[in-house]
XYZ file of C-alpha atoms in Angstrom:
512
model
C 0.000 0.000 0.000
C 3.042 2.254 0.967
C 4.316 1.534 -2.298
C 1.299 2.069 -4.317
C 1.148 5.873 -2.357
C 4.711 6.316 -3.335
C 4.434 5.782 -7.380
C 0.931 7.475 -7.064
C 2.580 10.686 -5.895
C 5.180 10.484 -8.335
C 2.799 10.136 -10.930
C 1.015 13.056 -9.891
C 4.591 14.978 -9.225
C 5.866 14.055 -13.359
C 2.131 15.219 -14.420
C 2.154 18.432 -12.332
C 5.490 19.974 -13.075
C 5.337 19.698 -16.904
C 2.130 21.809 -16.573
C 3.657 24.355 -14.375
C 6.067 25.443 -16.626
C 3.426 25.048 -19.457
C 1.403 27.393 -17.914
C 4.488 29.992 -17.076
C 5.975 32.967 -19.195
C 3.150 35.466 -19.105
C 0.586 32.434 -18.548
C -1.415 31.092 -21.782
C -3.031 32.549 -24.515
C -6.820 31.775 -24.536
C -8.475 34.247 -26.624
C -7.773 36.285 -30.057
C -8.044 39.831 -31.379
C -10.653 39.073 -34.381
C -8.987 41.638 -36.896
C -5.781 43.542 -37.266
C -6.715 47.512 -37.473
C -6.727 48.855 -40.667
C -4.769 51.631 -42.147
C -6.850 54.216 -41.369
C -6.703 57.071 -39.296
C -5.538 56.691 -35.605
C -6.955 53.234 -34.167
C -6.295 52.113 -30.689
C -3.910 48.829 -30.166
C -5.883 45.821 -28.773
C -4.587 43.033 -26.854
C -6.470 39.559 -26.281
C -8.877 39.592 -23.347
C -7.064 38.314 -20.219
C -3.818 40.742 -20.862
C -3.492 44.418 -20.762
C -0.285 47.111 -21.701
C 1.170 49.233 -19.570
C 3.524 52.163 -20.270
C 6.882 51.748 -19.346
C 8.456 54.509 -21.524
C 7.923 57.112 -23.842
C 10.092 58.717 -26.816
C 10.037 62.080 -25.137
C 11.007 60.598 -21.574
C 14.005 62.219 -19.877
C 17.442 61.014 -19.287
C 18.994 60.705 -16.182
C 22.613 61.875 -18.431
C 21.740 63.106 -21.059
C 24.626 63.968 -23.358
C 24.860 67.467 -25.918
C 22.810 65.464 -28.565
C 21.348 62.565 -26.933
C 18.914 64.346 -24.429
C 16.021 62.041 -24.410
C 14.874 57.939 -24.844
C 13.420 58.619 -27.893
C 14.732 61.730 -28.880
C 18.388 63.777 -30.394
C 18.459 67.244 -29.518
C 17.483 68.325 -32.699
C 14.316 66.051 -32.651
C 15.387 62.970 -34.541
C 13.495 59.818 -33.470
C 15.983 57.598 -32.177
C 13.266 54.407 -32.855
C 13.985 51.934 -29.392
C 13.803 48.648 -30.585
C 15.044 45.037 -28.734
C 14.084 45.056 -25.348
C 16.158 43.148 -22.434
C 15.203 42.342 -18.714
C 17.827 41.603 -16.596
C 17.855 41.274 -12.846
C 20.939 42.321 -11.468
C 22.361 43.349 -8.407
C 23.810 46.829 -7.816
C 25.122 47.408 -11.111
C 25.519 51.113 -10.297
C 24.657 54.327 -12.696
C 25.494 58.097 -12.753
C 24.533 59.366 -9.678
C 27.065 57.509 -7.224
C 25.066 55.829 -4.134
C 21.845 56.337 -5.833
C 20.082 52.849 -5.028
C 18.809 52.008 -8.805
C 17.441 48.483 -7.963
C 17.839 45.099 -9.270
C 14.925 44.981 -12.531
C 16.567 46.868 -15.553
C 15.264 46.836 -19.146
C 17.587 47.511 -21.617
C 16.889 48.586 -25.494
C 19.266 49.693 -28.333
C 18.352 52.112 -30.462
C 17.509 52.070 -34.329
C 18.978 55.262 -35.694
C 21.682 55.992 -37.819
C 24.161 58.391 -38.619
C 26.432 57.333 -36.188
C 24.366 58.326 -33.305
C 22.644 55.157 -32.074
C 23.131 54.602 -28.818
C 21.584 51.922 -25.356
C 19.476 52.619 -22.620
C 18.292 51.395 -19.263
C 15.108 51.734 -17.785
C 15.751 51.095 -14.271
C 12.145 49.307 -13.148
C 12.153 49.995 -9.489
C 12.915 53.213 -9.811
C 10.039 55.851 -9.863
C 11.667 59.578 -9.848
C 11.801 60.169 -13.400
C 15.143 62.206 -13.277
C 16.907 58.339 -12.425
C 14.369 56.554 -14.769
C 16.303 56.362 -17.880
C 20.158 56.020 -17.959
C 22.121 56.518 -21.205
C 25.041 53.737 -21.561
C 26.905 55.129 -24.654
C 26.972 58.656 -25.207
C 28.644 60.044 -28.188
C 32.575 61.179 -27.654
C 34.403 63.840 -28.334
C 33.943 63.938 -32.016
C 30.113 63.996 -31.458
C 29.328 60.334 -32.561
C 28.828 57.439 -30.780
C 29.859 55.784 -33.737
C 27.005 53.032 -33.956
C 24.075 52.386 -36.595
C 20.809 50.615 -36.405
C 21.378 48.870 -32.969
C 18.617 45.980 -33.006
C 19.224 43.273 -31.428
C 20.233 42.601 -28.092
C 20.680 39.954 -25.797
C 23.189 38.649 -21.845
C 25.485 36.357 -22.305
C 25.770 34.988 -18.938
C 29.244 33.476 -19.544
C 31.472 36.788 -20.290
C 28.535 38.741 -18.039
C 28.471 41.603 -20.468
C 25.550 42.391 -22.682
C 25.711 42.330 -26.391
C 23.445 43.932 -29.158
C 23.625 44.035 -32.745
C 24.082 46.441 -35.943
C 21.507 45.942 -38.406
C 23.781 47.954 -40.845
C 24.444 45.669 -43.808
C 28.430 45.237 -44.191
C 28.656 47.827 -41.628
C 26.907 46.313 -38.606
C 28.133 43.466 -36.326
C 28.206 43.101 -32.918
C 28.964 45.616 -29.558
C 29.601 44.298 -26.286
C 28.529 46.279 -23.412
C 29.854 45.533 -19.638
C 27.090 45.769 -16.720
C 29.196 47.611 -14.409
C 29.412 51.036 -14.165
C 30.904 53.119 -15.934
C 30.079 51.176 -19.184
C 32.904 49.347 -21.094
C 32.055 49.088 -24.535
C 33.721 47.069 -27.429
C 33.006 46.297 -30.810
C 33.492 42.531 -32.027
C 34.436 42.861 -35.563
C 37.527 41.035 -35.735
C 35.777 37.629 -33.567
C 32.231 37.764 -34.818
C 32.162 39.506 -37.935
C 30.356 42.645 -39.836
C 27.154 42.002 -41.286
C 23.729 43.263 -41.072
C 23.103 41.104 -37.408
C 19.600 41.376 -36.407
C 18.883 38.497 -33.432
C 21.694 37.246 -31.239
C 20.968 34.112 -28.476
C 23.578 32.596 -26.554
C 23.029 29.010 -25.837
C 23.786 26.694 -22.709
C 27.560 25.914 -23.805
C 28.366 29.435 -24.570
C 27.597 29.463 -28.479
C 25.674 32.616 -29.876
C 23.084 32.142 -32.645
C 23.012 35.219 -34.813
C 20.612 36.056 -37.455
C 21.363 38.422 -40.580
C 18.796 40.596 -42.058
C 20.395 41.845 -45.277
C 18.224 42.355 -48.310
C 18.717 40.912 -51.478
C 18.710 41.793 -55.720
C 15.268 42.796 -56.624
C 13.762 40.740 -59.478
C 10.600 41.322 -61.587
C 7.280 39.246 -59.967
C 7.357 38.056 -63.185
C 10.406 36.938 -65.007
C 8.913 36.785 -68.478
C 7.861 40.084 -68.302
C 10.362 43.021 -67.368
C 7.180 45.581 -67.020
C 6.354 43.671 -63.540
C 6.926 44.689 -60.765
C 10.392 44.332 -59.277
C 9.906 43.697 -55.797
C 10.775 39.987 -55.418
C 14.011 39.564 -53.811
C 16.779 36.974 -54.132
C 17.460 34.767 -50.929
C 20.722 37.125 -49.532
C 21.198 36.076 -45.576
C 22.447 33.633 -43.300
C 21.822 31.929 -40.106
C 24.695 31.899 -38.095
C 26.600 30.322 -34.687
C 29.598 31.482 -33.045
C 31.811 29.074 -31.447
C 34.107 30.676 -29.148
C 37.118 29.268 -28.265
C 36.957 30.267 -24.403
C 32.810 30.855 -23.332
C 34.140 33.501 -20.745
C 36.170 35.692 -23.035
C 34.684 36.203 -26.665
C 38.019 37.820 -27.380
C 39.806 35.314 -27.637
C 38.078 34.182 -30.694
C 36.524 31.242 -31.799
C 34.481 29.920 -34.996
C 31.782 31.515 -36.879
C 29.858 29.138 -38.744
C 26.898 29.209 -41.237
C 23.691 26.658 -42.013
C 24.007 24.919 -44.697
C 20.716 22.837 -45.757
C 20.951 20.097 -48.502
C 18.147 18.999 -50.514
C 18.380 15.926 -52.763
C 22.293 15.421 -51.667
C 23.477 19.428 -52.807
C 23.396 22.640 -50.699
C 21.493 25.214 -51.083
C 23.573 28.168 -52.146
C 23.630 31.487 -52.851
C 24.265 32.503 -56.950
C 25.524 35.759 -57.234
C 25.037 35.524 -61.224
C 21.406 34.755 -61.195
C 19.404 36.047 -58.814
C 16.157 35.539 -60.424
C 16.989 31.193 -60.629
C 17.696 31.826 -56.783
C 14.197 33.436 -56.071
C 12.546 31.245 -58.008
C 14.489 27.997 -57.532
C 12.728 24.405 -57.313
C 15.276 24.146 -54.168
C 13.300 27.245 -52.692
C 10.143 25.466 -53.190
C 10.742 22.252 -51.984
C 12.123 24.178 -48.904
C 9.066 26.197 -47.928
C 6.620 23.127 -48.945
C 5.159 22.146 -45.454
C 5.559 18.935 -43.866
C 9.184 18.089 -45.639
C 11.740 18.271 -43.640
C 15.944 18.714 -44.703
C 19.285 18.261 -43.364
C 21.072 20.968 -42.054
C 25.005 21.552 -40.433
C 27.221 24.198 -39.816
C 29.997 24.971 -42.078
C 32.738 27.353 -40.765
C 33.488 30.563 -42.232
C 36.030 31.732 -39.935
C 38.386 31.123 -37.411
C 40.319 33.401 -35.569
C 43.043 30.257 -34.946
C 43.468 29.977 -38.330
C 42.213 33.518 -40.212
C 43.143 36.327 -37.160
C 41.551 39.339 -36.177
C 40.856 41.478 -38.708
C 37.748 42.579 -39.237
C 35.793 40.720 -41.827
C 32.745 40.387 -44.114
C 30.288 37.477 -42.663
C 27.986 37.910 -45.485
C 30.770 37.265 -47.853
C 32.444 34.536 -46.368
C 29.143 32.582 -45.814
C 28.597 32.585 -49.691
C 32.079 31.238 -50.416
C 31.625 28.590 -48.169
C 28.623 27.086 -49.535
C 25.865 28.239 -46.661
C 22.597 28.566 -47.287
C 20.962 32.015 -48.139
C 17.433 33.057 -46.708
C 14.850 36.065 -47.315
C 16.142 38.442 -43.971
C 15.552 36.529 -41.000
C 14.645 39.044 -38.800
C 15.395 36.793 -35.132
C 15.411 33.498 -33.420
C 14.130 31.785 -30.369
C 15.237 28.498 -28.604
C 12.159 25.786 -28.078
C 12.287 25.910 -23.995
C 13.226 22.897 -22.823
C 14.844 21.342 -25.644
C 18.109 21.386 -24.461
C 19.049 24.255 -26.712
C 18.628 21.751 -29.248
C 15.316 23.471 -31.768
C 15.468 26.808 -32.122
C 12.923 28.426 -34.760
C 13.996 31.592 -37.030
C 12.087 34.011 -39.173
C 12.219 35.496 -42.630
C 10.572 38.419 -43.249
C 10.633 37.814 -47.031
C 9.767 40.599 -49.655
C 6.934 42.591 -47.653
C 5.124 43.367 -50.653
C 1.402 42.311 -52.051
C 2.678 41.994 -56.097
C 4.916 39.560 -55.061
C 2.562 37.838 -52.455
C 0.231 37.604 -53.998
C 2.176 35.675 -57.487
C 1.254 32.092 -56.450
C 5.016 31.081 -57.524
C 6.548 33.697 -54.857
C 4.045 32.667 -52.382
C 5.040 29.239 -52.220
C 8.390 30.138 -51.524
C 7.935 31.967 -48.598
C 7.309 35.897 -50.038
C 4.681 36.428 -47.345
C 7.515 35.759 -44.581
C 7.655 32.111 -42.847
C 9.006 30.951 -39.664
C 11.568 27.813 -39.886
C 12.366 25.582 -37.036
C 15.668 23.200 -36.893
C 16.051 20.612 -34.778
C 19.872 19.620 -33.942
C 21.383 16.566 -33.309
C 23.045 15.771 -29.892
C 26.590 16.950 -30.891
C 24.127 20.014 -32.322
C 26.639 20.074 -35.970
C 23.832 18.577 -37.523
C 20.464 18.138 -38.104
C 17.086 18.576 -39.947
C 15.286 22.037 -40.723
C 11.288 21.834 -41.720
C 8.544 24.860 -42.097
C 6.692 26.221 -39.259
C 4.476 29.081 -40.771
C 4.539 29.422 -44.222
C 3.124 33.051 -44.401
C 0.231 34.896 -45.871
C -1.589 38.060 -46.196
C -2.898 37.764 -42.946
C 0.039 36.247 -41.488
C 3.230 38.334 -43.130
C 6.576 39.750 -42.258
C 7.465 38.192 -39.469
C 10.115 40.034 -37.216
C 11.261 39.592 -33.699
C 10.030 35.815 -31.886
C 9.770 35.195 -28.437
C 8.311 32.094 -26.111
C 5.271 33.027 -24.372
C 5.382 29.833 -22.532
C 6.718 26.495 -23.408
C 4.345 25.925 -26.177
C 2.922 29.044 -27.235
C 5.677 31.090 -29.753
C 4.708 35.037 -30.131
C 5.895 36.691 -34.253
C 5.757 40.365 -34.212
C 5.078 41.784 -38.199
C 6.871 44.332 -39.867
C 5.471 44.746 -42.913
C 6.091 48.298 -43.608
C 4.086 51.373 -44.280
C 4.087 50.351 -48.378
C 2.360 46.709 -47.722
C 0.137 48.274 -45.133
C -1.129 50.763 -47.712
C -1.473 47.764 -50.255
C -3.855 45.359 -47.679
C -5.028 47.872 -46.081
C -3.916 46.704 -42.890
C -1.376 47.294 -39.621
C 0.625 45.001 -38.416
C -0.338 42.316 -35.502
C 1.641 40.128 -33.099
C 0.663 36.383 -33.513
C 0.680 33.503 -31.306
C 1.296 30.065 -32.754
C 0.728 26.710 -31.019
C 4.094 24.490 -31.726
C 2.251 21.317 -30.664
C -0.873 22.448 -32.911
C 0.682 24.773 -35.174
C -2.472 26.988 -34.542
C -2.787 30.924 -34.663
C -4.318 33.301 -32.547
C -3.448 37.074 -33.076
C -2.880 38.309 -29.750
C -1.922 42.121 -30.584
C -3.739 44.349 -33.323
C -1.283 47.075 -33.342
C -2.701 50.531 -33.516
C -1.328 53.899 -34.657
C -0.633 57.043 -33.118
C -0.962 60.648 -33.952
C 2.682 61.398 -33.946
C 3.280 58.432 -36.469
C 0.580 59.351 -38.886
C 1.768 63.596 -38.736
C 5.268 62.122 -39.283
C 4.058 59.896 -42.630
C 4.996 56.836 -41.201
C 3.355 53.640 -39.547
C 3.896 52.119 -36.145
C 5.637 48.777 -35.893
C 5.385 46.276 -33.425
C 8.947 45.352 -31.821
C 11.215 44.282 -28.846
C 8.983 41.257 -28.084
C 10.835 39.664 -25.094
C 9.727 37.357 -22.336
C 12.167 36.353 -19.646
C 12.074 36.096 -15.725
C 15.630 38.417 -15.962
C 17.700 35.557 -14.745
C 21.171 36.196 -15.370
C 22.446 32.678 -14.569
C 23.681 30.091 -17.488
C 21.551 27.369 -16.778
C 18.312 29.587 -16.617
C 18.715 32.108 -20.049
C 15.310 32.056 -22.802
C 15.225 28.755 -24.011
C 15.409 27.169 -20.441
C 12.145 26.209 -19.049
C 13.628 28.003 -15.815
C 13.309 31.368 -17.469
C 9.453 31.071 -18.010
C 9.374 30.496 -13.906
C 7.508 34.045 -12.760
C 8.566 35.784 -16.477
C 7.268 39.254 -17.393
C 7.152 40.197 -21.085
C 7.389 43.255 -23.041
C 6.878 44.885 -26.106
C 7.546 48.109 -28.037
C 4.908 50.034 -30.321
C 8.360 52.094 -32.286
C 7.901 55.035 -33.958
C 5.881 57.855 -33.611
C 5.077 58.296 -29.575
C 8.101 54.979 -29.394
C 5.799 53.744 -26.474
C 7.896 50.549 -24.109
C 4.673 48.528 -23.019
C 5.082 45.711 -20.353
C 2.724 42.569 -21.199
C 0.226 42.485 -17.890
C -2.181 39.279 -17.819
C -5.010 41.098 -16.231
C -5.430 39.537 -12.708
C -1.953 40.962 -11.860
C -2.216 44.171 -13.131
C -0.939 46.975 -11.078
C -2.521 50.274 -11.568
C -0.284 52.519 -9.510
């Protein structure tokens, strides 16, 4: 009888704790939003019943040191939008700020900043803190010459091994990646020589120290239709890779290490990038067979560069990638590990061509011009494995961008589509939620539009999707079921007003 007590309670104990961390993140996603809003006018964002927004930040927001140009979150001194895009929650302790002994907490969120001209910079929204002069600290003014000498910051992400924070340059051959100390003062270092310049979008490290970075760089433009040049020209060829760092000591990135690139095969032969015809890579049988759901591929990672071998110069990912034979996609936009997989399945999104002439050609369609999601499943030595389609997109499912776990089964897509596709569909862009076990979609956010957007010409975008608990320890980063444990999620509504929302599921809203 003891005995039958015993493997009852473990029964009961295997059942229960599965569900627990099912049901954590910012708890699961019962309901939809029916419609996204339409491009019209001013509408109001709406979130599925059971969750609600609340402002964390604003573009017009102080800073607690503010420099001569950079004077506000959103905002340059001479009134340049400064777009705030990735965010990242961190709980640390004590990491100090501007005003020595000033007690700034332990919950930070931390966003780079989209601009360009040299004049991108970080900030930190320090959570606990409610005076508004200490709200917002600046981590990278500009120096002497007046620049802070970064572009397009995007992504960003902890690396709990080298305890620094690192965020990306979506800047083409001029991006790659900046690495950014927690400590005060700020150390900051650029990684060009280890990781690369390309146009770096999402960056995730894993459990072992690897990072998985994800290039958005556009591709040659070809006509809709290739027989007839009086089409539109707003396909584009397949131009970006999927990357992993290997580095050769997990505590020191500067010491240098591997980059590597996927590589998928289909019918025994990569899939490669052909810089002499662009419109056979767009509209390749390989590209079709690819994006054809429930097929499924092998994948591995070739090197491109190692530091042993090639130094530390600075060098052209993008480049290197297509020599070696990796396989190009339509901009991924980000990545997310599969919680609980063991780092193992990680799913990746390209945005594709973000435009209805090409959408809506039934040849383009089938090879992902709406935007699709991918998800790869690695081996146990993670060098190999097999890559199948998620999401293959539509028009009402398009332009996928940033990718986040809501909990352990439920994946949230942001859209960027762009203020040219939302003219052509006549609609703004949503955040999705898709079932992995089911596959099935709920739209959780219909994004609205503000005033300031539509006076400035321009559309609102959904970004900076992140869910996390802020754990800074290894074992317990996004991809670890332990990171959904008590999780709080945010998201940014960027330009215009550049409004930081935190996710609230209603019954523990605060209203102070």
């Amino acid at each position: 009888m003891r005995t039958v007590r015993s493997l009852t309670a473990g029964l009961v104990l295997a059942i229960a704790v599965p569900f627990a961390f099912a049901q954590a993140g910012i708890g699961p996603i019962r309901n939809s939003v029916p419609s996204a809003n339409q491009h019209v006018g001013t509408p109001a964002t709406r979130i599925a019943a059971g969750f609600s927004l609340k402002t964390l930040a604003v573009g017009t927001d102080p800073l607690e040191n503010p420099s001569a140009k950079i004077v506000q979150f959103g905002l340059l001194s001479d009134g340049t939008r400064t777009e705030p895009d990735e965010n990242l929650y961190l709980v640390l302790s004590h990491p100090g700020g501007p005003t020595a002994g000033y007690n700034y907490g332990h919950h930070f969120l931390f966003q780079g900043h989209e601009n360009g001209g040299g004049l991108a910079y970080v900030t930190r929204i320090n959570l606990d803190v409610a005076d508004p002069a200490h709200r917002i600290t600046l981590l990278t003014p500009e120096g002497s010459d007046g620049l802070t000498h970064f572009s397009s910051i995007d992504g960003s992400t902890y690396d709990p091994f080298t305890h620094t924070l690192l965020f990306t340059q979506e800047a083409g051959s001029a991006g790659g990646v900046i690495q950014i100390s927690t400590t005060w003062p700020p150390v900051v270092t650029t990684m060009d020589g280890i990781l690369g310049k390309g146009g770096y979008e999402g960056i995730h490290p894993d459990d072992r120290g690897n990072l998985l970075i994800i290039e958005d760089a556009g591709g040659t433009s070809v006509n809709v239709n290739p027989a007839d040049p009086a089409s539109p020209k707003t396909a584009k060829q397949p131009n970006s890779f999927v990357y992993r760092f290997v580095p050769s000591n997990k505590t020191d990135l500067s010491q240098g290490g591997k980059l590597q690139a996927l590589q998928v095969s289909i019918d025994g032969q990569p899939v490669i990038f052909n810089a002499g015809d662009p419109v056979w890579d767009t509209f390749s049988l390989k590209q079709l067979q690819l994006h054809t759901p429930g097929t499924s591929y092998p994948v591995k990672w070739v090197t491109i560069h190692d530091t042993a071998v090639d130094g530390t110069d600075s060098f052209n990912a993008n480049a290197l990638a297509k020599t070696a034979g990796a396989t190009p996609f339509k901009r991924p936009e980000n990545a997310a590990f599969l919680p609980g997989s063991g780092y193992r399945t990680f799913f990746f999104d390209p945005t594709a061509d973000t435009d209805a002439d090409a959408g809506n050609t039934p040849e383009l369609a089938a090879r992902g011009s709406w935007g699709s999601i991918f998800r790869v499943d690695l081996n146990e030595n993670r060098n190999r494995g097999k890559i199948s389609i998620f999401v293959l997109g539509d028009a009402d499912h398009a332009s996928f961008d940033n990718l986040t776990f809501a909990n352990a089964n439920t994946i949230l897509a942001t859209e960027d589509r762009g203020d040219a596709l939302h003219a052509q569909l006549n609609k703004l862009d949503s955040v999705w939620a898709f079932s992995v076990a089911r596959g099935s979609a709920k739209r959780f956010i219909a994004l609205g539009r503000d005033a300031t957007s539509v006076a400035g010409g321009e559309d609102n975008e959904p970004t900076g999707l992140h869910v996390s608990n802020g754990n800074s320890l290894p074992f317990a980063q996004p991809g670890s079921l332990l990171n959904l444990l008590g999780a709080r999620g945010f998201v940014t509504r960027q330009h215009g007003d550049n409004v930081v929302w935190e996710i609230v599921p209603n019954d523990d809203r605060n209203d102070d």
